[in-house]
Short mmCIF file of C-alpha atoms and ligand atoms in Angstrom, two decimals:
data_model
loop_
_atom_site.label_atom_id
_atom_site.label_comp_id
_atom_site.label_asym_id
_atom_site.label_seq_id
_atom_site.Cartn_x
_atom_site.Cartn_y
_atom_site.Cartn_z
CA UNK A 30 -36.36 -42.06 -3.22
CA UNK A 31 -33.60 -42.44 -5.72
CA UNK A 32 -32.64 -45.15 -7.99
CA UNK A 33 -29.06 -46.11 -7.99
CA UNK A 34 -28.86 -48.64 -10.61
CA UNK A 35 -28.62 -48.69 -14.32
CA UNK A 36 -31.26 -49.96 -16.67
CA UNK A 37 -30.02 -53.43 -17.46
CA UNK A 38 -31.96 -53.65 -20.88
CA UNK A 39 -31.37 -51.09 -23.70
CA UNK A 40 -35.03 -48.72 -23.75
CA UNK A 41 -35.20 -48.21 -27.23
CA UNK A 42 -36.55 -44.76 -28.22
CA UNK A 43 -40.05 -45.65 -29.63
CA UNK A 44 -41.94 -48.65 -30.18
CA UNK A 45 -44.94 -49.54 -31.84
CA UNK A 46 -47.79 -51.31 -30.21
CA UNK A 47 -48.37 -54.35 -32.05
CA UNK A 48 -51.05 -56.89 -30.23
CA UNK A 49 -52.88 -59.84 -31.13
CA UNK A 50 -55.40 -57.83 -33.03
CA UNK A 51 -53.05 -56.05 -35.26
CA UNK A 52 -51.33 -59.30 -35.85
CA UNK A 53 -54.76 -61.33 -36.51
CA UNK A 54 -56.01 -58.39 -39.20
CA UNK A 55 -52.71 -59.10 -41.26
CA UNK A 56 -52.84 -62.89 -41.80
CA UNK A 57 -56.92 -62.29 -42.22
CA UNK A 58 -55.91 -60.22 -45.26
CA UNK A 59 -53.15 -62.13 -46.11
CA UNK A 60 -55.37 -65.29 -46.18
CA UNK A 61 -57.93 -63.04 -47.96
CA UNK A 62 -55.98 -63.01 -51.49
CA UNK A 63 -56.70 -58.98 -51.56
CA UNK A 64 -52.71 -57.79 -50.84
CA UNK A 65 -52.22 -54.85 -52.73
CA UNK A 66 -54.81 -52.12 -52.33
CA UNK A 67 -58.33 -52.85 -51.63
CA UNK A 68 -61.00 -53.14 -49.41
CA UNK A 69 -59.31 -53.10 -45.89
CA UNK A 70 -57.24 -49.72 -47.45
CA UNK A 71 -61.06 -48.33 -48.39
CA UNK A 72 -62.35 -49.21 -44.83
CA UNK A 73 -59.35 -47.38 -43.34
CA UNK A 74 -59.82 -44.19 -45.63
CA UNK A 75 -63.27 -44.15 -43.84
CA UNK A 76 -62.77 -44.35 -40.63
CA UNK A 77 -60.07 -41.94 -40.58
CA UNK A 78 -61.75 -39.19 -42.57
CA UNK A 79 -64.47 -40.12 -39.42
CA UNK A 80 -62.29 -39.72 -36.90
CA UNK A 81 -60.56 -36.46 -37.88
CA UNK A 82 -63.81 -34.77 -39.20
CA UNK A 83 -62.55 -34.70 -42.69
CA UNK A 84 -64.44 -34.65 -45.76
CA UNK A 85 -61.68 -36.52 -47.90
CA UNK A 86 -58.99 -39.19 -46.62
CA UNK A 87 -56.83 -40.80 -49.37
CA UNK A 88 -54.67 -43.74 -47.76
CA UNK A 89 -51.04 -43.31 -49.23
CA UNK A 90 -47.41 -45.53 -48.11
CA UNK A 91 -46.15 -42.23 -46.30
CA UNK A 92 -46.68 -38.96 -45.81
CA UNK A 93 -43.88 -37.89 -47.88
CA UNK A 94 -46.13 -39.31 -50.57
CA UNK A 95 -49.19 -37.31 -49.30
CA UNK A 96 -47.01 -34.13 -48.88
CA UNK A 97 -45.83 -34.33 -52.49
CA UNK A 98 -49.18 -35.72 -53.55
CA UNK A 99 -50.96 -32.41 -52.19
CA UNK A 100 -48.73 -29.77 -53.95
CA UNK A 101 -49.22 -31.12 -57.24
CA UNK A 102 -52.80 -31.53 -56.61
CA UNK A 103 -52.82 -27.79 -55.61
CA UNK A 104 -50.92 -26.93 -59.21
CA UNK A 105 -47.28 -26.19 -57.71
CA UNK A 106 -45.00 -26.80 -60.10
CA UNK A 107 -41.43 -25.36 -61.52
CA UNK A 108 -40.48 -21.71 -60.68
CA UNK A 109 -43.13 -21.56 -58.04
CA UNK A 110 -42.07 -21.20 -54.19
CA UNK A 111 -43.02 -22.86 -50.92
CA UNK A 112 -42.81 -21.71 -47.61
CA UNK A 113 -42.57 -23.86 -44.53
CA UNK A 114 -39.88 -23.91 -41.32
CA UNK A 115 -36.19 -25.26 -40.73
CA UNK A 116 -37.33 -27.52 -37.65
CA UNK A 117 -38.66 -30.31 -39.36
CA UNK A 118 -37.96 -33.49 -41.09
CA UNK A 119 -36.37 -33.53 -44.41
CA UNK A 120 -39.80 -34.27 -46.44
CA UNK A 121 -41.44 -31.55 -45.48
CA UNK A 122 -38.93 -29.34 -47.91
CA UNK A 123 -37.62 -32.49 -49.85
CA UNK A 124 -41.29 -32.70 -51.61
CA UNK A 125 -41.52 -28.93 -52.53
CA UNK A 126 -38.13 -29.65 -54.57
CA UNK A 127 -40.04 -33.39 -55.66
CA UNK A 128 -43.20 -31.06 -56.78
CA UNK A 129 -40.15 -28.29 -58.60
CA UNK A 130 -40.69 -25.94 -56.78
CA UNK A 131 -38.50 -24.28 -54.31
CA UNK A 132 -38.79 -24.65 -50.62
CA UNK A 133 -38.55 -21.33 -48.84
CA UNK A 134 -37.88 -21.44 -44.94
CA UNK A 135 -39.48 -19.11 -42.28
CA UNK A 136 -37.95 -19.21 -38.41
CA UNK A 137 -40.21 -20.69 -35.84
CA UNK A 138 -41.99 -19.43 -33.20
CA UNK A 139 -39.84 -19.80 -29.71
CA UNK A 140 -43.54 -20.51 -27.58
CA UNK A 141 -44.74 -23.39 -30.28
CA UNK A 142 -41.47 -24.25 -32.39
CA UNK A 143 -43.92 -24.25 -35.21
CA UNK A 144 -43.97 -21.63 -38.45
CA UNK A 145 -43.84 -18.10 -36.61
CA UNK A 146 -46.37 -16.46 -38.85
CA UNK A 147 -45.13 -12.68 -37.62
CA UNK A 148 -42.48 -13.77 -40.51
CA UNK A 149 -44.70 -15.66 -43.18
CA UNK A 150 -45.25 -12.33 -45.44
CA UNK A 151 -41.62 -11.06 -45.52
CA UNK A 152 -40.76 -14.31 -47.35
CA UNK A 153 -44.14 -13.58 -49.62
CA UNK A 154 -43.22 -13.25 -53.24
CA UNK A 155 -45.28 -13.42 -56.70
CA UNK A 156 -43.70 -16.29 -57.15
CA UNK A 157 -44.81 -17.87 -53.70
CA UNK A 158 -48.08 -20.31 -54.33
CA UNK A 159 -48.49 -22.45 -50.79
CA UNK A 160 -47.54 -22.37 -47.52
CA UNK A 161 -46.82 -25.98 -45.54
CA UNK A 162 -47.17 -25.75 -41.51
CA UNK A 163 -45.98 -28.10 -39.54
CA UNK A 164 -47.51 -29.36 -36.47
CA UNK A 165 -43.95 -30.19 -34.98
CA UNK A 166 -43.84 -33.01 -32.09
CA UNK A 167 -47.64 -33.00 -32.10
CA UNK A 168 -48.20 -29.17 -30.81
CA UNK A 169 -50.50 -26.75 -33.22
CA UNK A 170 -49.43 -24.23 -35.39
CA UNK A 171 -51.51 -20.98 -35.22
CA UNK A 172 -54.07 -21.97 -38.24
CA UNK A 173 -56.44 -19.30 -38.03
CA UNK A 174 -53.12 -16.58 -38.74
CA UNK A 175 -51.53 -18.82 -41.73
CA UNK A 176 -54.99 -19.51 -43.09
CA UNK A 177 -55.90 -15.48 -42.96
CA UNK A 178 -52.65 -15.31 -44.22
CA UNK A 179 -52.72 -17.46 -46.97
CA UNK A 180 -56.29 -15.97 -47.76
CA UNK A 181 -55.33 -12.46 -48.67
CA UNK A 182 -52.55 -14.05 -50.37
CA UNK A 183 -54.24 -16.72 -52.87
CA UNK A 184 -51.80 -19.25 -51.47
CA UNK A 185 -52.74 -23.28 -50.57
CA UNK A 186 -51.76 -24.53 -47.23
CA UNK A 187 -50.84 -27.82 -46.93
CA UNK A 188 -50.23 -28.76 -43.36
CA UNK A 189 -47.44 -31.28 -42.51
CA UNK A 190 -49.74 -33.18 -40.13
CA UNK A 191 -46.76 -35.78 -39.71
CA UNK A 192 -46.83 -35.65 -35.85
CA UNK A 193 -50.65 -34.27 -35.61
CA UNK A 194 -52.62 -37.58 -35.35
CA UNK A 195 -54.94 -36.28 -31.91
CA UNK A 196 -53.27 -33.17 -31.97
CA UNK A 197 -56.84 -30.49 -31.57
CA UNK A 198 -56.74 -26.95 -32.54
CA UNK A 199 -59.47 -24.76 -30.97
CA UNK A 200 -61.49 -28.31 -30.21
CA UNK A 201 -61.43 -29.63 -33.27
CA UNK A 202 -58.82 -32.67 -34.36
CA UNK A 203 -55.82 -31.73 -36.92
CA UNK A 204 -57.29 -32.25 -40.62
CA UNK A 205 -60.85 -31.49 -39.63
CA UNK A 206 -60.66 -28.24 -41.29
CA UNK A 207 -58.36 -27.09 -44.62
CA UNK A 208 -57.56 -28.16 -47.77
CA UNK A 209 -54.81 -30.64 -47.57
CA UNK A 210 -53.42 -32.45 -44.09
CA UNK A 211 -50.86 -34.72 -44.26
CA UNK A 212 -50.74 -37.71 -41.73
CA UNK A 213 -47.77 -40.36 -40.67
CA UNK A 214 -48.18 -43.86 -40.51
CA UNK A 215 -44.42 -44.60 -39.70
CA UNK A 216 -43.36 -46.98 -37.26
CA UNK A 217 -42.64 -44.54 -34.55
CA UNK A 218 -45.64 -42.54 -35.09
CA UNK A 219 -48.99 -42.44 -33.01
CA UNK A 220 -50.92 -44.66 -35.25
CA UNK A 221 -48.18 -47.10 -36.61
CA UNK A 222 -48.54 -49.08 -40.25
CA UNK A 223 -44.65 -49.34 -40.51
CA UNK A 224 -44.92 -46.86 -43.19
CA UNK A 225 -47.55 -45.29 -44.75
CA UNK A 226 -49.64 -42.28 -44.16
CA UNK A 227 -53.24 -40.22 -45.46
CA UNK A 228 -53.78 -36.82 -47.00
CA UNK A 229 -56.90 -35.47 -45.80
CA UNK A 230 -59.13 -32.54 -46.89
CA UNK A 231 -61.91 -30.91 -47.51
CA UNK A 232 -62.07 -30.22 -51.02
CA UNK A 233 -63.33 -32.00 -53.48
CA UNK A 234 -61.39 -30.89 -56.58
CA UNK A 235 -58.03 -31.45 -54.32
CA UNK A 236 -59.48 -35.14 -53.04
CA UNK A 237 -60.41 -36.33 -56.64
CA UNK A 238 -56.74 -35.48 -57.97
CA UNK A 239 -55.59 -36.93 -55.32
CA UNK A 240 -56.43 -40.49 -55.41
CA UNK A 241 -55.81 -40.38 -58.87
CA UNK A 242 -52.34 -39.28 -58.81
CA UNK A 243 -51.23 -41.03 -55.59
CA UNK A 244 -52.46 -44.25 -58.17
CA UNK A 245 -50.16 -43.67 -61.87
CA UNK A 246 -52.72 -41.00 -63.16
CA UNK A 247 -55.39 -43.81 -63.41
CA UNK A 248 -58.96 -42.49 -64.26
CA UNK A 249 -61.65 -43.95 -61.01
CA UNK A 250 -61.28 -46.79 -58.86
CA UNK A 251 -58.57 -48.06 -60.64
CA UNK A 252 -57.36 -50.37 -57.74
CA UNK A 253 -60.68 -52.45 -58.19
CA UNK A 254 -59.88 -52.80 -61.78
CA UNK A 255 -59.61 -56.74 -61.40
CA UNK A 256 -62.37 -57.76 -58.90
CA UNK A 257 -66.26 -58.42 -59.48
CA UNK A 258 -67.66 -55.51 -61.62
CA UNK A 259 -64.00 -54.02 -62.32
CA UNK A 260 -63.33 -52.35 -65.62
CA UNK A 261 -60.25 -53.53 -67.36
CA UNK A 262 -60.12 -50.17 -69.60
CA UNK A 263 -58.67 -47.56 -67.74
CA UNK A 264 -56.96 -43.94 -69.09
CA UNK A 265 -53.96 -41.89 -67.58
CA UNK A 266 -55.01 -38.16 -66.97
CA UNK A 267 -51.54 -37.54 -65.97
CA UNK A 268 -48.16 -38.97 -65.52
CA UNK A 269 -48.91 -40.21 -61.95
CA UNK A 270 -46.86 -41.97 -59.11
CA UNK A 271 -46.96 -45.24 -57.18
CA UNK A 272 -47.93 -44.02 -53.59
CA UNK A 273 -51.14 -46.14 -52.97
CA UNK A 274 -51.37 -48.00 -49.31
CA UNK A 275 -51.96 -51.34 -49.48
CA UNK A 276 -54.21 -53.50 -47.56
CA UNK A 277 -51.43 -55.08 -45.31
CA UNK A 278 -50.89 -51.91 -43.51
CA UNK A 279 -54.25 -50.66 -43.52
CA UNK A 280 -54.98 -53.87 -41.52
CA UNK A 281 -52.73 -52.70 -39.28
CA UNK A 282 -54.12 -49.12 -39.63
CA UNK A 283 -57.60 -50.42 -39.04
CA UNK A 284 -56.76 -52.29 -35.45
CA UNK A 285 -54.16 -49.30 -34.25
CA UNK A 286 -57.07 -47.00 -35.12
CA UNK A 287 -59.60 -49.17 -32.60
CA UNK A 288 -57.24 -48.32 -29.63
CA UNK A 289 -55.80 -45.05 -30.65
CA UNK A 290 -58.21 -43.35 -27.82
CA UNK A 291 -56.37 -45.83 -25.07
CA UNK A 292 -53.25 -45.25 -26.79
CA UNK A 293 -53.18 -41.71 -26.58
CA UNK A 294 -54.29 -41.60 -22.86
CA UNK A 295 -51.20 -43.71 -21.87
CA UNK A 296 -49.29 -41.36 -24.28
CA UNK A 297 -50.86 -38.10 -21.87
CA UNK A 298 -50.25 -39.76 -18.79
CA UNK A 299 -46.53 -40.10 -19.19
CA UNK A 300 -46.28 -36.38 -20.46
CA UNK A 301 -48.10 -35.57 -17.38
CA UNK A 302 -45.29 -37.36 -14.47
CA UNK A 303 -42.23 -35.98 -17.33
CA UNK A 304 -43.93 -32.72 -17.06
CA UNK A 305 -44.15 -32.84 -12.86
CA UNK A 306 -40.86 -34.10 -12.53
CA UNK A 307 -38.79 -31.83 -15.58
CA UNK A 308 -40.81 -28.98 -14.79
CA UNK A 309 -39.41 -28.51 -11.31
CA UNK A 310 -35.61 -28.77 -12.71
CA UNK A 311 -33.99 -25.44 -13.05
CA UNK A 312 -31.81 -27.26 -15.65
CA UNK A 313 -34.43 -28.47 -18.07
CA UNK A 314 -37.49 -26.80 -19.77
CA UNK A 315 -40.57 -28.46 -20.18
CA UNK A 316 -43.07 -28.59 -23.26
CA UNK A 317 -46.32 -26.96 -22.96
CA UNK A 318 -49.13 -26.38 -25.63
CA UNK A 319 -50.24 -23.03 -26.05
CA UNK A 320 -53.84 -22.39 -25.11
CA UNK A 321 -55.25 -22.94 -27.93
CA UNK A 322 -54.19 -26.57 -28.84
CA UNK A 323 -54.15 -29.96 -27.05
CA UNK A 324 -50.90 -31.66 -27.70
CA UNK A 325 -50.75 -34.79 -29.19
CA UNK A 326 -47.60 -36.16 -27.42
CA UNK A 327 -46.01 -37.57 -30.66
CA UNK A 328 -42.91 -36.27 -29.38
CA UNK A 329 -41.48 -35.52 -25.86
CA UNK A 330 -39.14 -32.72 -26.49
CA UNK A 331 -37.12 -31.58 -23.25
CA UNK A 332 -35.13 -28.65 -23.63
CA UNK A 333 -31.57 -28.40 -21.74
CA UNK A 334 -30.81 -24.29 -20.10
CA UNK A 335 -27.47 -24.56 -20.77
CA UNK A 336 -26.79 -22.15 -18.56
CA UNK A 337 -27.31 -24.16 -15.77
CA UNK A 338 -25.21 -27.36 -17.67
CA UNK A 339 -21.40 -27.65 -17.80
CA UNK A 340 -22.34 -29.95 -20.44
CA UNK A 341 -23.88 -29.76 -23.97
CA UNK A 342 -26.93 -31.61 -25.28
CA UNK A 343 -24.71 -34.13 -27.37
CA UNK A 344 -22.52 -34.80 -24.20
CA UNK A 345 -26.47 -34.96 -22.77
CA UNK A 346 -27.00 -37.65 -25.24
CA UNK A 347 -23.80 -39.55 -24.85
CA UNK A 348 -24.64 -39.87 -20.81
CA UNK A 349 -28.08 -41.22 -21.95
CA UNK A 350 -26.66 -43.99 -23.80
CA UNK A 351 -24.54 -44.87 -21.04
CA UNK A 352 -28.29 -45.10 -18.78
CA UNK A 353 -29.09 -47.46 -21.52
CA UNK A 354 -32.17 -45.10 -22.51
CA UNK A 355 -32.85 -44.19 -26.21
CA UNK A 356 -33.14 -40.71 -27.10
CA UNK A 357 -33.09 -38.62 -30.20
CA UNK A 358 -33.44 -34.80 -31.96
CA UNK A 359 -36.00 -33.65 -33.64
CA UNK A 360 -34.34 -31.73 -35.63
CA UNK A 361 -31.07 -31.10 -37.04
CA UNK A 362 -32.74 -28.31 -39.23
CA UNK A 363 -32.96 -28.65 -42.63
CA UNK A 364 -31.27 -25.64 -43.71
CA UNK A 365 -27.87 -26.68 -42.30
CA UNK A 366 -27.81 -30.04 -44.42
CA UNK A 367 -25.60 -30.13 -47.46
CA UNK A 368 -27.92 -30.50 -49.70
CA UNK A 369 -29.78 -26.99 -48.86
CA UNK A 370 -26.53 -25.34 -48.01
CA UNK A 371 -24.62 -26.11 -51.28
CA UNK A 372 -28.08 -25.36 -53.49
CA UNK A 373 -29.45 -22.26 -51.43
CA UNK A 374 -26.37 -20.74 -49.86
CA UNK A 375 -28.00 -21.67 -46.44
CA UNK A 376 -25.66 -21.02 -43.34
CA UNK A 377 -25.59 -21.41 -39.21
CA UNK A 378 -27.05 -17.67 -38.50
CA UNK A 379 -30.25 -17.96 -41.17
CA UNK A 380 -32.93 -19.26 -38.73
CA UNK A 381 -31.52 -18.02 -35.10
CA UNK A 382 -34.39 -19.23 -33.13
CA UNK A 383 -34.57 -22.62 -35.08
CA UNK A 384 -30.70 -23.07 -33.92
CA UNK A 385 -30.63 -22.00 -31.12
CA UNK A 386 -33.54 -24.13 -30.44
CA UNK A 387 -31.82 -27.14 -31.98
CA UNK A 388 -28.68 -26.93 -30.06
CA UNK A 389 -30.93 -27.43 -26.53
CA UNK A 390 -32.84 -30.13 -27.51
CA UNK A 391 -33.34 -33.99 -27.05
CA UNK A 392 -36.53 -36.10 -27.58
CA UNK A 393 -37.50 -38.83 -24.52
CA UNK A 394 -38.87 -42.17 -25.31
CA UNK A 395 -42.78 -41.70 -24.89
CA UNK A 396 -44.90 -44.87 -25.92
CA UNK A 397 -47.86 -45.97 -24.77
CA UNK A 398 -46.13 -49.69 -24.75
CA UNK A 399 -43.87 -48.36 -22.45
CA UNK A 400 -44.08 -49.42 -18.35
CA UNK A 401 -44.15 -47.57 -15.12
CA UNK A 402 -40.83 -48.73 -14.19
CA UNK A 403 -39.51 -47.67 -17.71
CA UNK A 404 -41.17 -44.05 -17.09
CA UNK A 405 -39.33 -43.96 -14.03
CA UNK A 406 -35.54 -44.94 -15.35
CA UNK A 407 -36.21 -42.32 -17.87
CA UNK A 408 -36.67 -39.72 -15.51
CA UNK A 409 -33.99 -41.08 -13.36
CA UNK A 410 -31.16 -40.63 -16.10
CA UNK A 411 -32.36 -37.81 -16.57
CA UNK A 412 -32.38 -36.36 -13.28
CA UNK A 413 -28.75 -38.02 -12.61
CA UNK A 414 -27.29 -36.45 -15.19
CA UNK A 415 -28.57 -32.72 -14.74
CA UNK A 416 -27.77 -33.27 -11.25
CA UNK A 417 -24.55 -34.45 -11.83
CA UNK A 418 -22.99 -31.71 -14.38
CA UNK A 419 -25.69 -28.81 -13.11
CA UNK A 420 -23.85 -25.60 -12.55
C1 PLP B 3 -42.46 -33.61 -39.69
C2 PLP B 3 -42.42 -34.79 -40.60
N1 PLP B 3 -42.90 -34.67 -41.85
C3 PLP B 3 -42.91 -35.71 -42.70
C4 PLP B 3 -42.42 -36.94 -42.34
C5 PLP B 3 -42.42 -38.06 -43.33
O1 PLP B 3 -43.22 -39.11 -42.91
P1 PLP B 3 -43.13 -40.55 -43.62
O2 PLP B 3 -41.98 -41.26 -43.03
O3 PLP B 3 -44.44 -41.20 -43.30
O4 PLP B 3 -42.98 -40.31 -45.08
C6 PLP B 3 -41.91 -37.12 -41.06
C7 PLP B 3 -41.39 -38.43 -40.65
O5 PLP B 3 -40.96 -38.70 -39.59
C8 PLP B 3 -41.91 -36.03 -40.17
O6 PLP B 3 -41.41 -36.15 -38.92
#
């Protein structure tokens, strides 16, 4: 069986799943008078800590904000350095600059395209003071090698949890164990608020800083500072920032988190048919989570063997378009943009694997929102086009 015809409707790349529920919570809180943070953003700080197995969640408007957030709270500052990996979003290094420090990168693995921790210590200095993993597309990094790195080290690890909302390592959910995990609320992402995100962990010195940075420096509970009980006189420990959720998104936070069990098993079941159908394609190579993790499926990240293509991934991407099917990279690596190449000398050649990796890569649309019949144009593009320029 073979479709011939092209998707008539545009299938955008991601989509959030927005029901009556999520839509209900808003106007209840909206209706409420509480807009800015309060109880619904408390609630939501809860239940997540609960459902990672966290000690500690503080509810922030991104992750950026929780990834800077947990480097100050760990003491980074000026002159210190940072290691984390090329093949991630901007933030991840951005916020090691915001925190003054300087971001140093390490090449990935080529099984996980996380941090390859064979080359974590070479890039170990005096001056080096945390390391930030990320859990790219929703696969595990190896924890317990950073963490036994880190250990004989004296370095923090702050893990750029960004894509890691389900993602298990060795049975146990993302953020259950360590001292800072950093979660993504964006739009795209598998529990959506439009933006926002949580730093979790499991200390208490790291927790406490936390919430009182992400909210201007402000000594305890400052958000409650105008309801029944509230305190009026408040002090400023430190010249904080503005990075608080508020309790519009956590009521969306609070109704994506009810269903983020059925939303991950839709999420699963169209990585399983990609994963049939891809994986039997000489052309194309299939993601697969090493033993030791479960995948979340934030990201569907087919690889092209270009050595079977007379055509390049962005000619790849151009034929997509033409399907009517949204797709996207994840990532042009963050060494090769200006801003790193003109400050730290960075050039194509630094981070082989991470390139090399970059230059075979597109991401699928994989929502649970999505339908059958959408699955199934996906993976006929797909399938036309490798067919069609294979070699
Ligand atoms: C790996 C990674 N880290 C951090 C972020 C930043 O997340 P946010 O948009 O919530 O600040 C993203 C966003 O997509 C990301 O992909």
């Amino acid at each position: 069986m073979s479709k011939t015809e092209i998707r008539k409707e545009f299938l955008p790349y991601s989509l959030p799943m927005i029901e009556e529920e999520e839509i209900n919570e808003v106007t209840a809180a909206l209706k409420s008078g509480w807009i800015a943070k309060g109880p619904r953003t408390i609630e939501l700080e809860k239940r997540f800590a609960e459902f990672v197995g966290a000690k500690h969640a503080i509810a922030m408007n991104s992750c950026t904000a929780a990834l800077h957030i947990a480097l100050i709270a760990a003491g980074v500052g000026p002159g210190d350095e940072v290691i984390t990996t090329p093949m991630t979003f901007s933030a991840t290094a951005n916020t090691i600059i915001h925190a003054g420090a300087t971001p140093v990168f390490v090449d990935i693995d080529p099984e996980t395209f996380c941090i390859d921790p064979a080359k974590i210590e070479e890039k170990i200095t005096d001056r080096t003071k945390a390391i930030v993993p990320v859990h790219y597309s929703g696969q595990a990094c190896n924890m317990d090698e950073i963490r036994r790195i880190a250990k004989k080290h004296n370095l923090f690890v702050s893990e750029d949890a960004a894509h890691a909302i389900y993602t298990e390592y060795k049975g146990k959910f993302i953020g259950a164990e360590g001292t800072a995990a950093c979660f993504s609320f964006y739009a795209t992402k598998n529990l959506a608020t439009g933006e926002g995100g949580m730093l979790t962990t499991n200390a208490d010195d790291i927790a406490e800083k936390a919430r009182v940075l992400s909210c201007h420096g402000m000594t305890k509970a400052a958000w409650n500072r105008y309801g029944k009980g509230g305190n009026w006189r408040y002090d400023i420990e430190y010249p904080g920032y503005k990075y608080n959720m508020f309790d519009i998104q956590a009521a969306l936070g609070l109704r994506q988190l009810d269903k983020i069990h059925r939303m991950q098993e839709r999420r699963e079941e169209i990585a399983r048919v990609y994963n049939e159908v891809f994986g039997a394609m000489p052309q194309l190579i299939i993601p697969e989570a090493p033993s030791y993790a479960k995948h979340s499926w934030h990201l569907y990240v087919l690889q092209l063997d270009l050595s079977r293509l007379t055509i390049d991934r962005d000619k790849f991407i151009e034929e997509m378009g033409i399907e009517n099917i949204g797709v996207s990279v994840h990532f042009i690596p963050v060494h090769l943009m200006s801003y790193y190449v003109n400050t730290y000398g960075y050039k194509r050649g630094d981070f082989p694997i991470t390139e090399a990796y970059f230059d075979r890569i597109l991401s699928l649309p994989l929502y649970p929102s999505m339908t059958d019949e959408d699955v199934e144009d996906v993976i006929y593009a797909v399938k036309r086009i490798a067919e069609k320029y294979s070699k």
